[in-house]
């Protein structure tokens, strides 16, 4: 069976035509993992038993002629910082090497309700800190397009798994670019939703005001299907909001799209058609759509070839009738510095819970409590995580709080204002995702600053909490280039509509 070009809807069609069963398709993906993952190393854990039992359940429902949802029976993978009940969840860290998740993250609960088949957990930079998936305590993931190169990070395992067809789609998390940049490097579609559009309950916290779960998929249509499945208000995450299906402005009055009760077998199948889906806008018009190109994103440092491809794509969109205008986001140059104060500050607080007592690795044979902490954290955390904790603790410390953390929050507001002003003039903003294509393994590991620069085009969007997608739009020497489409708050639908239009335009 040829699985390399399968998408969520093609698998669904296959089920309806009885071309294959859910168990058969699951076995095909498991075979592909067997064949390819030795060289790619996208996965940390394979959940074969779980996958097969989920697939069997869907096959039974299909043979009973019950309705089934878009994701039913479709094999996926999950970044290893998202909890799946009774499955190991490491966050790519030695400190959680043997940690078994006690409950399902809300996104997993939703996927299970939809009948998803979960093939395994994917590799990541430890606790989501990095830009290449080289900071995992366990293995380095390789870019399927060129095994000597990184897949990007930190959802590098998820992006590589989708690119190599070791799953049909994957979940990742994005704090400063970790879905978009690996999607760009691996040539897949990566959607980072608006902060609050998807529940973070059960996502291991890195920087809580920035973390967001999203998808890595082969197509824009698949991104929409996964977004529909995982988004919505969750009472377990007070920052999550309900989405209004038409305007996608959060609707405070509407009830939760789905209850939080555990799914029953029939609920997997019966609720199709009842949920408030984000549907493609059939009236979508490229003509007169106002698109902003921020001049600050096309400056020194961007690879010439990457810039050329992005500009060619913008040209093609203009030729279709869109109104392209140059805009300015004047505080862009401070975004990286601002991010590297705020994210480590929040990380230093969030990671305090790993004390060798409550969770994971415990060096509890020490003569006193302090040494239990020091030994457990000293041996459990990798270098980048320690660097962030030190940086964050310093920025938050009494004498420096005003100068660093508070200042960074002020800058964050200025960055938000930049976008607010821009969106009063334009509907969408286009930029590159990354200044370069996938770099060589080892190229930036000795120089943290050059690694941080990898996210120069993605962090501002995270600081503002806006939604954005990374869409493959061309290649340089065989390596993928991603176009970033940024929308206003909760305008995922608008982003997906234009992304789907551009997707067709660049394939032609
Ligand atoms: N590269 C950024 C960092 O290291 C972003 C990571 C992420 O989005 N999780 O913090």
Short mmCIF file of C-alpha atoms and ligand atoms in Angstrom, two decimals:
data_model
loop_
_atom_site.label_atom_id
_atom_site.label_comp_id
_atom_site.label_asym_id
_atom_site.label_seq_id
_atom_site.Cartn_x
_atom_site.Cartn_y
_atom_site.Cartn_z
CA UNK A 1 0.00 0.00 0.00
CA UNK A 2 1.31 3.46 -0.88
CA UNK A 3 1.01 5.69 2.17
CA UNK A 4 3.38 8.53 1.30
CA UNK A 5 0.70 10.78 -0.13
CA UNK A 6 -2.09 9.96 2.24
CA UNK A 7 -3.92 12.78 3.98
CA UNK A 8 -6.64 12.67 6.60
CA UNK A 9 -9.44 12.95 4.05
CA UNK A 10 -7.86 10.39 1.71
CA UNK A 11 -7.71 7.89 4.57
CA UNK A 12 -11.34 8.58 5.37
CA UNK A 13 -12.29 8.04 1.72
CA UNK A 14 -10.32 4.80 1.80
CA UNK A 15 -12.38 3.59 4.76
CA UNK A 16 -15.63 4.53 3.04
CA UNK A 17 -14.61 2.73 -0.15
CA UNK A 18 -13.38 -0.19 1.94
CA UNK A 19 -9.95 0.04 0.29
CA UNK A 20 -8.39 -0.73 3.65
CA UNK A 21 -9.38 -1.09 7.28
CA UNK A 22 -8.14 1.06 10.17
CA UNK A 23 -6.03 -1.86 11.41
CA UNK A 24 -4.47 -2.32 7.97
CA UNK A 25 -3.60 1.34 7.60
CA UNK A 26 -2.21 1.44 11.14
CA UNK A 27 -0.01 -1.57 10.37
CA UNK A 28 1.26 0.16 7.22
CA UNK A 29 2.35 3.19 9.25
CA UNK A 30 3.97 0.95 11.86
CA UNK A 31 5.89 -0.80 9.05
CA UNK A 32 6.99 2.58 7.74
CA UNK A 33 8.25 3.53 11.21
CA UNK A 34 10.13 0.22 11.36
CA UNK A 35 11.72 0.94 8.01
CA UNK A 36 12.53 4.62 8.36
CA UNK A 37 12.87 5.57 11.98
CA UNK A 38 16.28 3.95 12.44
CA UNK A 39 17.73 6.72 10.29
CA UNK A 40 15.31 9.56 11.13
CA UNK A 41 14.75 9.01 14.87
CA UNK A 42 11.48 10.90 15.00
CA UNK A 43 9.98 8.77 17.74
CA UNK A 44 10.85 8.31 21.40
CA UNK A 45 8.08 5.79 22.15
CA UNK A 46 5.98 3.65 19.83
CA UNK A 47 2.53 2.90 21.23
CA UNK A 48 1.75 -0.07 19.00
CA UNK A 49 -0.73 -1.79 21.34
CA UNK A 50 -2.67 1.41 21.90
CA UNK A 51 -2.75 2.13 18.15
CA UNK A 52 -3.96 -1.33 17.18
CA UNK A 53 -6.65 -1.40 19.85
CA UNK A 54 -7.90 2.06 18.79
CA UNK A 55 -7.92 0.96 15.14
CA UNK A 56 -9.88 -2.21 15.97
CA UNK A 57 -12.54 -0.15 17.68
CA UNK A 58 -12.95 2.05 14.61
CA UNK A 59 -13.12 -0.96 12.30
CA UNK A 60 -15.91 -2.36 14.40
CA UNK A 61 -17.83 0.90 14.18
CA UNK A 62 -17.31 1.10 10.43
CA UNK A 63 -18.55 -2.43 9.95
CA UNK A 64 -21.56 -1.61 12.14
CA UNK A 65 -22.26 1.24 9.68
CA UNK A 66 -22.01 3.93 12.33
CA UNK A 67 -21.02 7.49 11.46
CA UNK A 68 -17.40 8.24 12.13
CA UNK A 69 -15.55 11.53 12.50
CA UNK A 70 -12.83 12.88 10.19
CA UNK A 71 -10.01 11.72 12.42
CA UNK A 72 -11.42 8.28 13.21
CA UNK A 73 -8.90 5.57 12.39
CA UNK A 74 -6.29 8.07 11.13
CA UNK A 75 -2.82 7.33 12.57
CA UNK A 76 -1.08 10.27 14.26
CA UNK A 77 1.85 11.00 16.52
CA UNK A 78 2.10 13.25 19.56
CA UNK A 79 5.00 15.39 20.77
CA UNK A 80 6.44 13.93 23.94
CA UNK A 81 5.50 16.88 26.12
CA UNK A 82 1.76 16.17 25.81
CA UNK A 83 0.31 13.67 28.28
CA UNK A 84 -1.33 10.42 27.17
CA UNK A 85 -2.69 8.44 30.09
CA UNK A 86 -0.51 5.45 31.05
CA UNK A 87 2.08 6.26 28.38
CA UNK A 88 5.59 7.48 29.14
CA UNK A 89 6.03 11.24 28.74
CA UNK A 90 9.61 12.49 28.94
CA UNK A 91 9.64 16.05 27.54
CA UNK A 92 12.95 14.91 26.04
CA UNK A 93 14.49 15.12 29.51
CA UNK A 94 16.41 12.68 31.68
CA UNK A 95 14.56 14.07 34.68
CA UNK A 96 11.35 12.49 33.31
CA UNK A 97 12.96 9.45 31.71
CA UNK A 98 10.58 7.02 33.43
CA UNK A 99 7.58 9.27 34.01
CA UNK A 100 4.21 7.71 33.15
CA UNK A 101 1.41 10.19 32.48
CA UNK A 102 -1.45 9.84 34.97
CA UNK A 103 -4.11 11.44 32.75
CA UNK A 104 -4.89 12.53 29.21
CA UNK A 105 -4.19 16.09 28.07
CA UNK A 106 -7.42 17.73 26.89
CA UNK A 107 -6.25 17.59 23.27
CA UNK A 108 -5.67 13.85 23.66
CA UNK A 109 -9.08 13.41 25.25
CA UNK A 110 -10.56 15.17 22.23
CA UNK A 111 -8.55 13.12 19.75
CA UNK A 112 -9.60 9.93 21.50
CA UNK A 113 -13.23 11.07 21.38
CA UNK A 114 -12.75 11.48 17.66
CA UNK A 115 -11.38 7.96 17.35
CA UNK A 116 -7.78 8.91 16.55
CA UNK A 117 -5.13 6.20 16.34
CA UNK A 118 -2.01 7.17 18.27
CA UNK A 119 1.19 5.60 16.94
CA UNK A 120 3.62 7.09 19.43
CA UNK A 121 5.42 10.00 21.06
CA UNK A 122 7.84 12.15 19.12
CA UNK A 123 11.23 13.59 19.94
CA UNK A 124 11.78 17.21 21.00
CA UNK A 125 14.33 19.57 22.48
CA UNK A 126 14.26 19.13 26.24
CA UNK A 127 11.13 20.86 27.60
CA UNK A 128 10.74 22.64 24.26
CA UNK A 129 13.96 24.64 24.55
CA UNK A 130 15.90 24.80 21.32
CA UNK A 131 15.43 25.11 17.59
CA UNK A 132 16.87 21.89 16.16
CA UNK A 133 15.77 18.87 18.28
CA UNK A 134 19.44 18.39 19.15
CA UNK A 135 18.71 19.26 22.80
CA UNK A 136 16.82 16.02 23.46
CA UNK A 137 18.42 13.93 26.21
CA UNK A 138 17.76 10.79 24.16
CA UNK A 139 18.47 11.19 20.47
CA UNK A 140 18.92 13.62 17.61
CA UNK A 141 16.17 13.63 14.99
CA UNK A 142 17.30 13.89 11.37
CA UNK A 143 15.67 15.86 8.58
CA UNK A 144 14.02 13.38 6.18
CA UNK A 145 15.10 15.52 3.18
CA UNK A 146 18.76 15.38 4.17
CA UNK A 147 19.81 13.17 7.07
CA UNK A 148 22.88 15.31 7.81
CA UNK A 149 20.60 18.23 8.69
CA UNK A 150 18.31 19.08 11.58
CA UNK A 151 14.51 18.89 11.28
CA UNK A 152 14.19 22.16 13.19
CA UNK A 153 12.80 22.34 16.67
CA UNK A 154 11.42 21.87 19.05
CA UNK A 155 8.64 19.80 17.48
CA UNK A 156 11.29 18.28 15.18
CA UNK A 157 10.16 14.71 15.84
CA UNK A 158 6.56 15.53 14.91
CA UNK A 159 7.57 17.44 11.76
CA UNK A 160 9.98 14.71 10.62
CA UNK A 161 7.41 11.98 11.32
CA UNK A 162 4.84 13.73 9.12
CA UNK A 163 7.37 14.51 6.37
CA UNK A 164 8.59 10.89 6.28
CA UNK A 165 5.00 9.57 6.39
CA UNK A 166 5.70 7.84 9.68
CA UNK A 167 2.24 9.14 10.67
CA UNK A 168 -0.49 11.01 8.82
CA UNK A 169 -0.44 14.07 11.09
CA UNK A 170 1.07 15.10 14.41
CA UNK A 171 0.56 17.40 17.34
CA UNK A 172 3.33 19.72 18.41
CA UNK A 173 3.69 22.71 20.70
CA UNK A 174 4.91 26.19 19.89
CA UNK A 175 6.26 28.65 22.45
CA UNK A 176 8.37 30.82 20.17
CA UNK A 177 8.29 29.00 16.84
CA UNK A 178 8.49 25.31 17.64
CA UNK A 179 5.74 24.22 15.26
CA UNK A 180 6.37 26.71 12.47
CA UNK A 181 10.15 26.46 12.18
CA UNK A 182 10.32 22.62 12.01
CA UNK A 183 7.36 22.63 9.61
CA UNK A 184 9.36 25.02 7.43
CA UNK A 185 12.52 22.88 7.64
CA UNK A 186 10.71 19.61 6.88
CA UNK A 187 8.34 20.88 4.18
CA UNK A 188 5.06 20.31 6.03
CA UNK A 189 2.23 22.57 7.17
CA UNK A 190 2.48 23.82 10.77
CA UNK A 191 -0.33 25.72 12.48
CA UNK A 192 0.20 27.63 15.72
CA UNK A 193 -3.25 28.70 16.86
CA UNK A 194 -4.13 31.89 18.74
CA UNK A 195 -3.08 31.71 22.38
CA UNK A 196 -6.16 30.32 24.12
CA UNK A 197 -7.72 28.64 21.09
CA UNK A 198 -6.48 25.21 22.21
CA UNK A 199 -6.37 24.00 25.81
CA UNK A 200 -2.92 23.62 27.38
CA UNK A 201 -4.16 21.24 30.05
CA UNK A 202 -1.79 18.27 30.00
CA UNK A 203 0.93 20.08 28.05
CA UNK A 204 4.11 20.18 30.10
CA UNK A 205 4.63 23.86 30.81
CA UNK A 206 7.65 25.71 29.45
CA UNK A 207 6.49 29.35 29.29
CA UNK A 208 2.80 29.39 30.16
CA UNK A 209 1.94 32.77 28.63
CA UNK A 210 3.36 31.63 25.28
CA UNK A 211 2.88 27.83 25.02
CA UNK A 212 0.30 26.67 22.51
CA UNK A 213 -0.53 23.25 21.05
CA UNK A 214 -1.01 22.98 17.30
CA UNK A 215 -0.66 20.65 14.35
CA UNK A 216 1.83 19.42 11.78
CA UNK A 217 0.13 18.09 8.68
CA UNK A 218 0.72 17.36 5.02
CA UNK A 219 -1.91 19.80 3.80
CA UNK A 220 -3.82 22.90 4.84
CA UNK A 221 -7.08 20.95 4.71
CA UNK A 222 -5.65 18.54 7.29
CA UNK A 223 -4.56 21.47 9.47
CA UNK A 224 -8.16 22.68 9.49
CA UNK A 225 -9.49 19.24 10.42
CA UNK A 226 -7.07 18.90 13.34
CA UNK A 227 -7.70 22.46 14.52
CA UNK A 228 -11.46 21.78 14.53
CA UNK A 229 -10.87 18.67 16.58
CA UNK A 230 -8.61 20.12 19.27
CA UNK A 231 -9.75 23.73 19.71
CA UNK A 232 -12.33 25.16 22.10
CA UNK A 233 -12.94 26.16 25.68
CA UNK A 234 -11.78 23.78 28.37
CA UNK A 235 -12.67 24.27 32.00
CA UNK A 236 -9.28 22.83 32.95
CA UNK A 237 -7.48 25.75 31.27
CA UNK A 238 -8.79 29.17 32.27
CA UNK A 239 -6.95 30.83 29.39
CA UNK A 240 -8.82 28.77 26.81
CA UNK A 241 -11.75 30.29 24.94
CA UNK A 242 -14.74 29.13 22.94
CA UNK A 243 -14.62 29.89 19.25
CA UNK A 244 -17.52 31.17 17.28
CA UNK A 245 -17.66 29.06 14.12
CA UNK A 246 -18.46 31.91 11.75
CA UNK A 247 -16.45 34.86 12.82
CA UNK A 248 -14.04 32.92 14.99
CA UNK A 249 -14.23 35.65 17.56
CA UNK A 250 -14.38 33.98 20.97
CA UNK A 251 -17.97 33.64 22.01
CA UNK A 252 -18.32 34.04 25.75
CA UNK A 253 -21.98 33.01 25.78
CA UNK A 254 -21.70 29.73 23.98
CA UNK A 255 -21.51 26.53 25.93
CA UNK A 256 -18.48 24.30 25.78
CA UNK A 257 -18.34 22.71 22.41
CA UNK A 258 -17.85 19.39 24.05
CA UNK A 259 -18.23 18.16 27.56
CA UNK A 260 -15.22 16.89 29.39
CA UNK A 261 -16.68 13.52 30.17
CA UNK A 262 -14.73 10.54 28.94
CA UNK A 263 -15.95 9.42 25.56
CA UNK A 264 -18.13 6.42 25.30
CA UNK A 265 -17.70 4.24 22.25
CA UNK A 266 -20.86 5.56 20.70
CA UNK A 267 -19.92 9.19 21.38
CA UNK A 268 -16.97 8.77 19.02
CA UNK A 269 -19.35 8.08 16.24
CA UNK A 270 -22.53 9.92 17.01
CA UNK A 271 -21.36 13.45 17.46
CA UNK A 272 -20.21 13.93 13.88
CA UNK A 273 -21.97 16.83 12.30
CA UNK A 274 -23.01 18.29 15.64
CA UNK A 275 -19.89 20.26 16.44
CA UNK A 276 -19.26 23.85 15.44
CA UNK A 277 -16.71 23.32 12.70
CA UNK A 278 -14.49 25.97 11.18
CA UNK A 279 -15.44 25.47 7.56
CA UNK A 280 -13.61 26.75 4.49
CA UNK A 281 -15.10 29.99 3.31
CA UNK A 282 -16.54 29.18 -0.09
CA UNK A 283 -16.80 32.92 -0.78
CA UNK A 284 -13.08 33.38 -0.14
CA UNK A 285 -11.79 36.05 -2.49
CA UNK A 286 -8.15 36.77 -2.98
CA UNK A 287 -9.11 39.92 -4.85
CA UNK A 288 -8.84 43.00 -2.67
CA UNK A 289 -7.53 41.03 0.27
CA UNK A 290 -5.12 43.40 1.97
CA UNK A 291 -1.81 41.75 2.75
CA UNK A 292 0.95 43.41 4.73
CA UNK A 293 4.64 42.70 4.23
CA UNK A 294 6.62 43.99 7.22
CA UNK A 295 9.81 45.62 6.03
CA UNK A 296 11.64 44.63 9.23
CA UNK A 297 11.47 40.95 8.19
CA UNK A 298 13.50 41.43 5.03
CA UNK A 299 16.77 42.77 6.32
CA UNK A 300 20.40 41.62 6.57
CA UNK A 301 20.80 38.09 7.83
CA UNK A 302 18.14 36.44 5.69
CA UNK A 303 19.46 33.91 3.18
CA UNK A 304 19.21 35.43 -0.30
CA UNK A 305 17.64 32.35 -1.83
CA UNK A 306 15.04 32.10 0.93
CA UNK A 307 14.18 35.76 0.44
CA UNK A 308 13.84 35.21 -3.31
CA UNK A 309 11.37 32.36 -2.90
CA UNK A 310 9.27 34.27 -0.38
CA UNK A 311 9.18 37.33 -2.64
CA UNK A 312 8.28 35.23 -5.68
CA UNK A 313 5.39 33.72 -3.74
CA UNK A 314 4.19 37.17 -2.68
CA UNK A 315 4.36 38.26 -6.33
CA UNK A 316 2.20 35.32 -7.40
CA UNK A 317 -0.37 36.24 -4.77
CA UNK A 318 -0.37 39.84 -5.98
CA UNK A 319 -0.90 38.66 -9.54
CA UNK A 320 -4.05 36.94 -8.34
CA UNK A 321 -5.48 40.27 -7.23
CA UNK A 322 -4.45 40.64 -3.60
CA UNK A 323 -3.45 44.12 -2.45
CA UNK A 324 0.10 43.87 -1.21
CA UNK A 325 1.43 46.72 0.90
CA UNK A 326 4.57 47.31 2.86
CA UNK A 327 3.94 47.75 6.56
CA UNK A 328 6.14 48.41 9.56
CA UNK A 329 6.33 46.49 12.83
CA UNK A 330 8.86 48.85 14.42
CA UNK A 331 9.56 46.86 17.59
CA UNK A 332 10.49 43.67 15.74
CA UNK A 333 14.17 44.15 16.50
CA UNK A 334 13.48 43.79 20.24
CA UNK A 335 11.34 40.66 19.97
CA UNK A 336 14.12 38.12 20.39
CA UNK A 337 15.63 39.87 23.42
CA UNK A 338 12.17 40.27 24.94
CA UNK A 339 11.35 36.60 24.34
CA UNK A 340 14.63 35.45 25.89
CA UNK A 341 13.76 37.27 29.11
CA UNK A 342 10.11 36.28 29.35
CA UNK A 343 10.34 32.64 28.26
CA UNK A 344 13.25 31.72 30.57
CA UNK A 345 11.63 33.62 33.47
CA UNK A 346 8.46 31.59 33.16
CA UNK A 347 10.50 28.44 32.59
CA UNK A 348 12.50 28.98 35.78
CA UNK A 349 9.25 29.11 37.75
CA UNK A 350 7.58 26.22 35.89
CA UNK A 351 10.57 23.93 36.17
CA UNK A 352 10.86 24.43 39.92
CA UNK A 353 8.41 21.53 40.28
CA UNK A 354 11.12 19.06 39.19
CA UNK A 355 12.74 18.79 42.56
CA UNK A 356 13.59 15.10 42.76
CA UNK A 357 10.66 14.54 45.10
CA UNK A 358 7.38 15.15 43.33
CA UNK A 359 8.35 14.05 39.83
CA UNK A 360 10.79 11.88 37.95
CA UNK A 361 14.47 11.36 38.65
CA UNK A 362 15.22 11.34 42.34
CA UNK A 363 18.67 11.30 43.90
CA UNK A 364 17.17 10.69 47.32
CA UNK A 365 20.07 8.93 48.97
CA UNK A 366 21.74 12.25 49.78
CA UNK A 367 22.51 13.26 53.35
CA UNK A 368 20.31 16.39 53.25
CA UNK A 369 17.37 17.87 51.32
CA UNK A 370 19.38 20.53 49.55
CA UNK A 371 21.63 17.89 48.05
CA UNK A 372 18.60 15.89 46.89
CA UNK A 373 17.50 18.98 44.94
CA UNK A 374 20.95 19.77 43.64
CA UNK A 375 21.79 16.22 42.56
CA UNK A 376 18.38 15.46 41.02
CA UNK A 377 18.24 18.70 39.05
CA UNK A 378 21.96 18.69 38.31
CA UNK A 379 21.83 15.23 36.75
CA UNK A 380 18.29 15.43 35.38
CA UNK A 381 18.43 18.66 33.35
CA UNK A 382 20.53 19.23 30.25
CA UNK A 383 22.74 22.24 29.54
CA UNK A 384 20.18 24.36 27.67
CA UNK A 385 17.53 23.89 30.34
CA UNK A 386 20.01 24.89 33.05
CA UNK A 387 21.01 27.94 31.02
CA UNK A 388 17.35 29.02 30.79
CA UNK A 389 16.71 28.43 34.50
CA UNK A 390 19.72 30.54 35.45
CA UNK A 391 18.76 33.27 32.97
CA UNK A 392 15.15 33.27 34.18
CA UNK A 393 15.95 33.20 37.89
CA UNK A 394 18.33 36.10 37.36
CA UNK A 395 15.77 38.19 35.44
CA UNK A 396 13.20 37.61 38.17
CA UNK A 397 15.52 38.23 41.11
CA UNK A 398 14.73 41.14 43.43
CA UNK A 399 17.45 43.51 42.25
CA UNK A 400 16.91 42.91 38.53
CA UNK A 401 13.17 42.35 38.14
CA UNK A 402 12.42 45.92 37.05
CA UNK A 403 15.36 46.17 34.72
CA UNK A 404 14.71 42.89 32.92
CA UNK A 405 11.39 41.12 33.44
CA UNK A 406 9.24 44.22 33.82
CA UNK A 407 11.00 45.95 30.95
CA UNK A 408 10.46 42.89 28.76
CA UNK A 409 6.74 42.93 29.57
CA UNK A 410 6.60 46.57 28.49
CA UNK A 411 8.34 45.71 25.24
CA UNK A 412 5.90 42.83 24.78
CA UNK A 413 3.04 45.34 24.90
CA UNK A 414 4.72 47.50 22.28
CA UNK A 415 5.06 44.44 20.03
CA UNK A 416 1.35 43.67 20.51
CA UNK A 417 0.51 47.27 19.64
CA UNK A 418 2.57 47.03 16.44
CA UNK A 419 0.41 44.13 15.30
CA UNK A 420 -2.80 45.81 16.41
CA UNK A 421 -1.99 48.83 14.29
CA UNK A 422 -1.00 46.64 11.36
CA UNK A 423 -4.25 44.69 11.49
CA UNK A 424 -6.24 47.90 11.32
CA UNK A 425 -4.78 48.32 7.82
CA UNK A 426 -4.35 44.77 6.50
CA UNK A 427 -6.16 41.42 6.75
CA UNK A 428 -3.09 39.21 6.91
CA UNK A 429 0.68 39.52 7.20
CA UNK A 430 3.21 37.47 5.24
CA UNK A 431 6.81 36.84 6.28
CA UNK A 432 9.42 34.10 6.03
CA UNK A 433 9.30 31.50 8.84
CA UNK A 434 13.04 31.24 9.21
CA UNK A 435 15.99 33.17 7.78
CA UNK A 436 17.55 29.93 6.50
CA UNK A 437 16.66 26.44 5.37
CA UNK A 438 17.50 23.43 7.59
CA UNK A 439 21.05 23.73 8.89
CA UNK A 440 23.60 20.96 9.48
CA UNK A 441 23.47 18.85 12.61
CA UNK A 442 26.06 20.28 15.02
CA UNK A 443 26.31 23.59 13.17
CA UNK A 444 24.84 25.72 15.97
CA UNK A 445 25.12 23.59 19.10
CA UNK A 446 28.25 25.34 20.34
CA UNK A 447 26.73 28.79 19.93
CA UNK A 448 23.39 29.23 21.74
CA UNK A 449 22.93 32.75 20.37
CA UNK A 450 23.05 31.63 16.74
CA UNK A 451 20.51 28.92 17.65
CA UNK A 452 18.25 31.58 19.21
CA UNK A 453 18.45 33.61 15.98
CA UNK A 454 16.70 30.76 14.20
CA UNK A 455 13.45 32.02 15.70
CA UNK A 456 13.87 35.65 14.79
CA UNK A 457 10.74 35.60 12.60
CA UNK A 458 8.48 33.57 14.87
CA UNK A 459 8.90 34.86 18.44
CA UNK A 460 7.13 38.21 17.97
CA UNK A 461 3.95 36.41 16.90
CA UNK A 462 4.14 34.24 20.03
CA UNK A 463 4.68 37.27 22.26
CA UNK A 464 1.57 38.85 20.74
CA UNK A 465 -0.37 35.56 21.06
CA UNK A 466 -1.41 35.64 17.40
CA UNK A 467 -2.15 32.68 15.14
CA UNK A 468 0.19 31.81 12.28
CA UNK A 469 0.81 29.02 9.83
CA UNK A 470 3.98 27.82 8.14
CA UNK A 471 3.29 26.79 4.58
CA UNK A 472 5.86 25.19 2.25
CA UNK A 473 6.31 27.52 -0.74
CA UNK A 474 9.47 26.36 -2.48
CA UNK A 475 12.89 24.78 -2.14
CA UNK A 476 16.51 25.90 -2.07
CA UNK A 477 18.98 23.14 -3.01
CA UNK A 478 16.34 20.54 -2.21
CA UNK A 479 15.53 22.05 1.19
CA UNK A 480 12.10 23.41 2.01
CA UNK A 481 11.27 27.09 2.57
CA UNK A 482 8.24 28.04 4.65
CA UNK A 483 6.00 31.08 4.23
CA UNK A 484 4.53 32.43 7.47
CA UNK A 485 0.95 33.71 7.28
CA UNK A 486 -0.05 35.67 10.37
CA UNK A 487 -3.66 36.53 11.14
CA UNK A 488 -5.46 38.61 13.73
CA UNK A 489 -6.65 36.95 16.95
CA UNK A 490 -8.88 33.90 16.38
CA UNK A 491 -8.73 34.33 12.64
CA UNK A 492 -7.43 30.84 12.01
CA UNK A 493 -10.12 30.44 9.39
CA UNK A 494 -8.86 33.38 7.37
CA UNK A 495 -5.30 32.05 7.60
CA UNK A 496 -6.42 28.59 6.50
CA UNK A 497 -8.45 29.98 3.59
CA UNK A 498 -5.55 31.92 2.12
CA UNK A 499 -3.06 29.14 2.93
CA UNK A 500 -5.18 26.72 0.97
CA UNK A 501 -5.30 29.18 -1.93
CA UNK A 502 -1.51 29.65 -1.89
CA UNK A 503 -0.96 25.91 -1.51
CA UNK A 504 -2.64 25.39 -4.90
CA UNK A 505 -0.80 28.34 -6.39
CA UNK A 506 2.67 27.09 -5.48
CA UNK A 507 2.00 23.48 -6.52
CA UNK A 508 1.07 24.55 -10.07
N1 LIG B 1 13.48 28.17 19.91
C1 LIG B 1 12.69 28.80 20.89
C2 LIG B 1 13.23 28.47 22.25
O1 LIG B 1 14.19 27.79 22.33
C3 LIG B 1 11.25 28.38 20.77
C4 LIG B 1 10.98 27.05 21.32
C5 LIG B 1 9.53 26.68 21.32
O2 LIG B 1 8.72 27.27 20.61
N2 LIG B 1 9.20 25.72 22.18
O3 LIG B 1 12.72 28.86 23.25
#
